[in-house]
Amino acid sequence: MHPIGPSVPSPWRQRALVPVLVSLCMLVAVISSLGAPLIPTIAAVDHVSVSDAQWSLTVTMLVGAVATPTMGRLGDGPHRKKVILTGLGVVMAGSLLAALPLGFACLIVGRAMQGVGMGLVPLAIAAARDSVPPQRARSALSTLSLTTAAGVGIGYPLTGLLAETLGMYAGFWFAVIATALAFAAAALVLPRTPPRPAHPMDVPGALLLAFGMGGLLFALTQGESWGWGSPRLLVLGAVSVLVLLGWVLHGLRTAHPLVDLRLIRDRTVFAAHLTTMMGGVGMYLLISLVTRYVQTPPGAGYGLGASVVVTGLILVPFSVGSLAAGRVVRILVRTQPPVRLLPVSCLLSLAALLTFVFAHGRLWESS
């Protein structure tokens, strides 16, 4: 009988594993950032409002929020490599759909499919944790955790440059080619997952989370056009909140929930999750506001009238700062407890938002 377990990879596969995982995380970050600088361009090309074009970014984040725990659950058992390859296949198909000039609806569907790629990052980190030798694991995991910020920094100016020189769809064609290469590399290099027990998929939890978040985000984006006090907006918002409450109750009662909400009973875990959520909301709002403001012509009463390329470059300092902060925090935690670092980080983020509110008359201030 042959032993059941992961096959021993060849030496070249061992050497190539970390670079392939890093490129995978980099690809996810670049693709997820494609929508941000293009929002005004998408609105002009597809003849939709800027608030509707905002969905080219929102839908990717929404699908990523649901896909990340879902793919984590599916990839936690013996089928991690299949889940990664399937996710890359969905991202490639979505990139192709977004790259074809088929209209705004197809672009949004393609961007939604690209959001599946966000679930690949934790799977790549898990693959490194299981397969990279212990002496290299720490540096590999640290590199993977910082790759997302670096990838976003590359994605913003790359998107602007491609859109400025080759048209709006060029960035999505780049995503098709890059995803195809990543799929081939992952198929060749990723090892088989070590055997571990697999838990059943929480399908009701995934559906409740998707519909609740989707409805709430749709209500927020339609507030300007429907009116913030309109009955249909209030009904949609109330129903979405009720669906999310149902998701919470379901998660507390099921044996293997999609997201284990019981962990938030720990005050430390609750504070960390709440801070991460609020930080994510602030980051999303800041990126959306900056891209819209920088590209709006001054004739509208506000804005700097910059090109897509300049808008992409404006967002580079954000990624550079995130990358530098990750390095600095890794050094500081050796001497300072996280309970001290977390408030300082929140204050720095608040300072960045206030700076944009009160000082945005020049490009260097917006960056």
XYZ file of C-alpha atoms in Angstrom:
367
model
C 0.000 0.000 0.000
C 1.155 3.529 -0.772
C 1.148 6.060 2.071
C -1.510 8.712 1.969
C -0.067 12.205 2.132
C 1.377 15.025 0.113
C 3.784 14.091 -2.632
C 7.362 15.279 -2.185
C 7.924 18.118 -4.679
C 11.006 18.193 -6.860
C 13.762 20.696 -5.923
C 12.841 23.138 -8.690
C 9.221 23.130 -7.579
C 10.316 23.872 -4.006
C 12.397 26.819 -5.219
C 9.609 28.113 -7.446
C 6.794 27.807 -4.891
C 7.310 31.101 -3.019
C 7.817 33.205 -6.212
C 4.662 31.676 -7.699
C 2.661 32.392 -4.530
C 4.008 35.958 -4.413
C 3.062 36.535 -8.056
C -0.381 35.089 -7.326
C -0.994 37.569 -4.502
C 0.454 40.380 -6.610
C -1.897 39.489 -9.458
C -4.925 39.539 -7.155
C -3.967 42.993 -5.861
C -3.400 44.397 -9.350
C -6.697 43.055 -10.691
C -8.692 44.243 -7.689
C -7.299 47.759 -8.197
C -8.250 47.960 -11.884
C -11.600 49.589 -11.210
C -10.567 52.510 -8.989
C -8.838 54.933 -11.424
C -11.253 54.031 -14.244
C -14.527 54.985 -12.542
C -14.990 58.349 -14.350
C -13.786 56.793 -17.626
C -16.253 53.911 -17.321
C -19.054 56.403 -16.658
C -18.153 58.353 -19.816
C -17.597 55.356 -22.102
C -20.673 53.371 -21.030
C -22.892 56.466 -20.578
C -23.790 55.793 -16.949
C -23.639 57.965 -13.860
C -20.484 58.066 -11.758
C -22.394 56.475 -8.865
C -23.345 53.557 -11.122
C -19.791 53.288 -12.451
C -18.672 53.048 -8.824
C -20.012 49.499 -8.885
C -17.006 48.490 -10.990
C -15.064 48.781 -7.727
C -17.820 47.993 -5.218
C -18.922 44.705 -6.779
C -15.343 43.372 -6.728
C -15.028 44.154 -3.030
C -18.469 42.685 -2.302
C -17.778 39.396 -4.063
C -14.334 39.264 -2.467
C -15.863 39.637 0.994
C -18.063 36.588 0.391
C -15.547 34.598 -1.665
C -12.728 34.847 0.891
C -14.380 32.820 3.700
C -16.092 30.550 1.170
C -12.880 29.633 -0.650
C -11.072 29.383 2.668
C -13.552 26.743 3.780
C -13.358 24.851 0.465
C -9.559 25.021 0.420
C -9.084 23.982 4.027
C -9.443 20.297 3.149
C -7.579 18.158 0.627
C -8.674 20.180 -2.436
C -6.767 23.446 -1.954
C -4.950 23.239 -5.291
C -8.215 22.600 -7.140
C -9.855 25.549 -5.382
C -6.939 27.848 -6.309
C -7.001 26.755 -9.948
C -10.791 27.084 -10.100
C -10.570 30.572 -8.602
C -7.958 31.571 -11.170
C -10.189 30.184 -13.923
C -13.122 32.316 -12.715
C -10.899 35.406 -12.526
C -9.609 34.778 -16.064
C -13.150 34.360 -17.415
C -14.248 37.519 -15.616
C -11.267 39.450 -16.977
C -12.152 38.340 -20.493
C -15.779 39.363 -20.046
C -14.743 42.779 -18.717
C -12.241 43.212 -21.576
C -14.859 42.774 -24.299
C -16.835 45.920 -25.244
C -20.204 44.319 -24.476
C -21.655 47.086 -22.345
C -21.779 48.165 -18.733
C -23.726 45.132 -17.458
C -21.121 42.671 -18.782
C -18.349 44.807 -17.337
C -19.940 44.630 -13.890
C -20.421 40.856 -14.152
C -16.784 40.492 -15.190
C -15.612 42.639 -12.297
C -17.737 40.548 -9.942
C -16.021 37.395 -11.198
C -12.650 39.069 -10.700
C -13.600 39.582 -7.062
C -13.293 35.825 -6.565
C -9.547 36.360 -6.777
C -9.496 37.994 -3.345
C -10.136 34.582 -1.842
C -6.842 33.348 -3.311
C -4.632 35.390 -0.963
C -5.385 33.448 2.263
C -5.123 30.195 0.306
C -1.673 31.209 -0.945
C -0.608 32.025 2.625
C -1.943 28.653 3.811
C -0.044 26.877 1.019
C 3.182 28.601 2.081
C 2.580 27.708 5.730
C 2.119 24.020 4.882
C 4.753 23.556 2.179
C 7.619 26.004 2.745
C 10.472 24.692 4.965
C 10.374 26.115 8.525
C 13.579 28.112 8.097
C 12.020 30.008 5.161
C 8.390 30.061 6.306
C 8.560 33.224 8.436
C 10.053 35.409 5.699
C 7.760 33.871 3.054
C 4.606 34.577 5.077
C 5.769 38.113 5.813
C 6.425 38.746 2.124
C 3.026 37.404 1.112
C 1.230 39.555 3.683
C 2.863 42.716 2.278
C 2.542 41.786 -1.390
C -1.052 42.997 -1.607
C -0.104 46.589 -0.790
C 2.754 46.477 -3.298
C 0.470 45.008 -5.970
C -2.107 47.742 -5.505
C 0.670 50.320 -5.876
C 1.616 48.746 -9.206
C -1.988 48.308 -10.343
C -3.058 51.952 -10.028
C -0.452 53.563 -12.339
C -0.475 50.526 -14.656
C -4.228 50.852 -15.096
C -3.925 54.559 -15.827
C -1.078 54.087 -18.304
C -2.833 51.317 -20.224
C -6.131 53.217 -20.304
C -4.430 56.417 -21.456
C -2.443 54.772 -24.267
C -4.527 51.764 -25.367
C -8.038 52.482 -24.152
C -10.210 51.587 -21.186
C -10.295 47.846 -21.876
C -6.511 47.398 -22.143
C -6.129 46.873 -18.401
C -8.626 44.019 -18.471
C -6.798 42.388 -21.386
C -3.632 42.608 -19.324
C -5.515 40.828 -16.536
C -6.503 38.020 -18.942
C -2.884 37.403 -19.979
C -1.491 37.688 -16.441
C -4.121 35.323 -15.016
C -3.455 32.745 -17.730
C 0.252 32.778 -16.877
C -0.515 32.515 -13.156
C -2.841 29.569 -13.818
C -0.125 27.706 -15.734
C 2.490 28.415 -13.047
C 0.170 27.348 -10.213
C -0.799 24.146 -12.020
C 2.881 23.208 -12.377
C 4.233 24.259 -8.978
C 1.546 24.013 -6.278
C 1.942 20.852 -4.201
C -0.789 18.542 -3.022
C -2.371 19.620 0.259
C -1.542 17.624 3.393
C -4.552 15.551 4.473
C -6.788 17.122 7.090
C -10.470 16.782 7.958
C -12.813 18.860 5.800
C -15.848 20.655 7.242
C -19.156 20.948 5.375
C -19.800 24.102 3.391
C -22.141 26.628 5.024
C -24.237 27.404 1.937
C -27.072 29.204 3.800
C -24.518 31.397 5.566
C -22.828 32.322 2.281
C -26.176 33.224 0.670
C -27.361 35.297 3.635
C -24.060 37.184 3.749
C -24.098 37.845 -0.008
C -27.696 39.064 -0.158
C -27.426 41.130 3.022
C -24.226 42.916 2.031
C -25.313 43.277 -1.584
C -28.637 44.837 -0.659
C -27.082 47.213 1.837
C -24.395 48.373 -0.592
C -26.962 48.798 -3.361
C -29.111 50.944 -1.069
C -26.115 53.121 -0.190
C -25.125 53.628 -3.820
C -28.692 54.462 -4.914
C -29.303 56.967 -2.125
C -28.252 59.926 -4.264
C -30.549 59.056 -7.171
C -33.519 57.614 -5.255
C -33.379 60.107 -2.401
C -32.179 59.213 1.078
C -35.714 59.365 2.453
C -37.449 57.430 -0.335
C -39.624 54.491 0.824
C -37.995 51.915 -1.454
C -34.532 52.874 -0.215
C -35.606 52.590 3.419
C -37.331 49.251 2.779
C -34.313 47.851 0.944
C -31.992 49.007 3.719
C -34.203 47.551 6.444
C -34.559 44.204 4.653
C -30.790 44.016 4.105
C -30.127 44.676 7.791
C -32.643 41.965 8.737
C -30.935 39.512 6.367
C -27.562 40.281 7.973
C -29.082 39.766 11.416
C -30.384 36.422 10.174
C -26.858 35.600 9.021
C -25.540 36.401 12.512
C -28.153 34.207 14.197
C -27.502 31.393 11.724
C -23.748 31.632 12.342
C -24.218 31.397 16.094
C -26.402 28.297 15.836
C -24.697 26.204 13.153
C -21.869 23.820 14.015
C -19.528 24.914 11.203
C -20.413 28.497 10.202
C -18.833 30.254 7.254
C -17.478 32.884 9.666
C -17.162 31.871 13.309
C -18.834 34.826 15.013
C -18.403 33.199 18.417
C -14.809 34.420 18.394
C -15.924 38.027 18.827
C -16.915 37.200 22.414
C -13.237 37.638 23.126
C -12.730 41.385 23.608
C -9.327 41.339 21.921
C -10.667 39.562 18.838
C -13.714 41.848 18.744
C -11.564 44.988 18.900
C -9.244 43.700 16.170
C -12.114 42.777 13.846
C -13.980 46.036 14.461
C -10.847 48.077 13.812
C -10.119 46.141 10.619
C -13.681 46.625 9.386
C -13.719 50.353 10.071
C -10.261 50.713 8.547
C -11.443 48.913 5.420
C -14.470 51.184 5.125
C -12.286 54.252 5.523
C -9.785 52.995 2.946
C -12.548 52.232 0.429
C -14.119 55.671 0.883
C -10.768 57.443 0.633
C -9.785 55.667 -2.596
C -13.218 56.296 -4.151
C -13.277 59.972 -3.183
C -9.707 60.652 -4.288
C -10.129 59.070 -7.738
C -13.402 60.891 -8.345
C -12.149 64.237 -7.050
C -8.824 64.212 -8.897
C -10.432 63.482 -12.289
C -13.406 65.860 -11.975
C -12.929 68.991 -14.145
C -12.579 72.243 -12.147
C -15.591 73.597 -14.035
C -17.822 71.397 -11.870
C -16.958 73.578 -8.879
C -14.428 71.138 -7.443
C -11.795 68.724 -8.719
C -8.388 68.926 -10.360
C -9.173 67.676 -13.883
C -6.260 65.221 -13.915
C -5.843 62.342 -16.364
C -6.247 58.646 -15.589
C -2.453 58.232 -15.490
C -2.046 61.020 -12.941
C -4.892 59.557 -10.888
C -3.117 56.216 -10.776
C 0.109 57.895 -9.687
C -1.756 59.826 -6.978
C -2.681 56.508 -5.354
C 0.873 55.141 -5.355
C 1.872 56.889 -2.077
C -1.057 55.127 -0.408
C 0.387 51.728 -1.336
C 3.948 52.750 -0.530
C 2.791 53.933 2.881
C 0.930 50.671 3.489
C 4.013 48.669 2.527
C 6.275 50.765 4.739
C 3.819 50.597 7.630
C 3.804 46.814 7.441
C 7.586 46.750 7.747
C 7.647 49.255 10.588
C 4.921 47.494 12.569
C 6.756 44.193 12.256
C 9.757 45.829 13.946
C 7.744 47.700 16.586
C 5.812 44.652 17.805
C 9.077 43.239 19.129
C 9.184 45.981 21.775
C 5.649 47.417 21.928
C 2.395 45.527 22.582
C -0.282 45.712 19.841
C -2.650 47.427 22.298
C -0.431 50.517 22.021
C 0.185 50.349 18.287
C -3.466 49.983 17.279
C -4.662 53.409 18.569
C -1.650 55.098 16.960
C -2.488 53.476 13.630
C -6.108 54.626 13.901
C -5.015 58.193 14.642
C -2.708 58.202 11.617
C -5.552 57.011 9.383
C -7.829 59.700 10.815
C -5.142 62.314 10.163
C -4.939 61.200 6.524
C -8.696 61.575 6.065
C -8.737 64.995 7.741
C -5.843 66.120 5.575
C -7.816 65.272 2.456
C -10.891 67.070 3.839
C -9.093 70.337 4.584
C -6.174 70.315 2.102
C -7.037 69.121 -1.400
C -6.399 72.111 -3.620
C -3.218 70.665 -5.174
C -2.171 67.255 -6.457
C 0.545 66.786 -3.838
C -1.976 67.401 -1.067
C -4.391 64.791 -2.445
C -1.619 62.205 -2.602
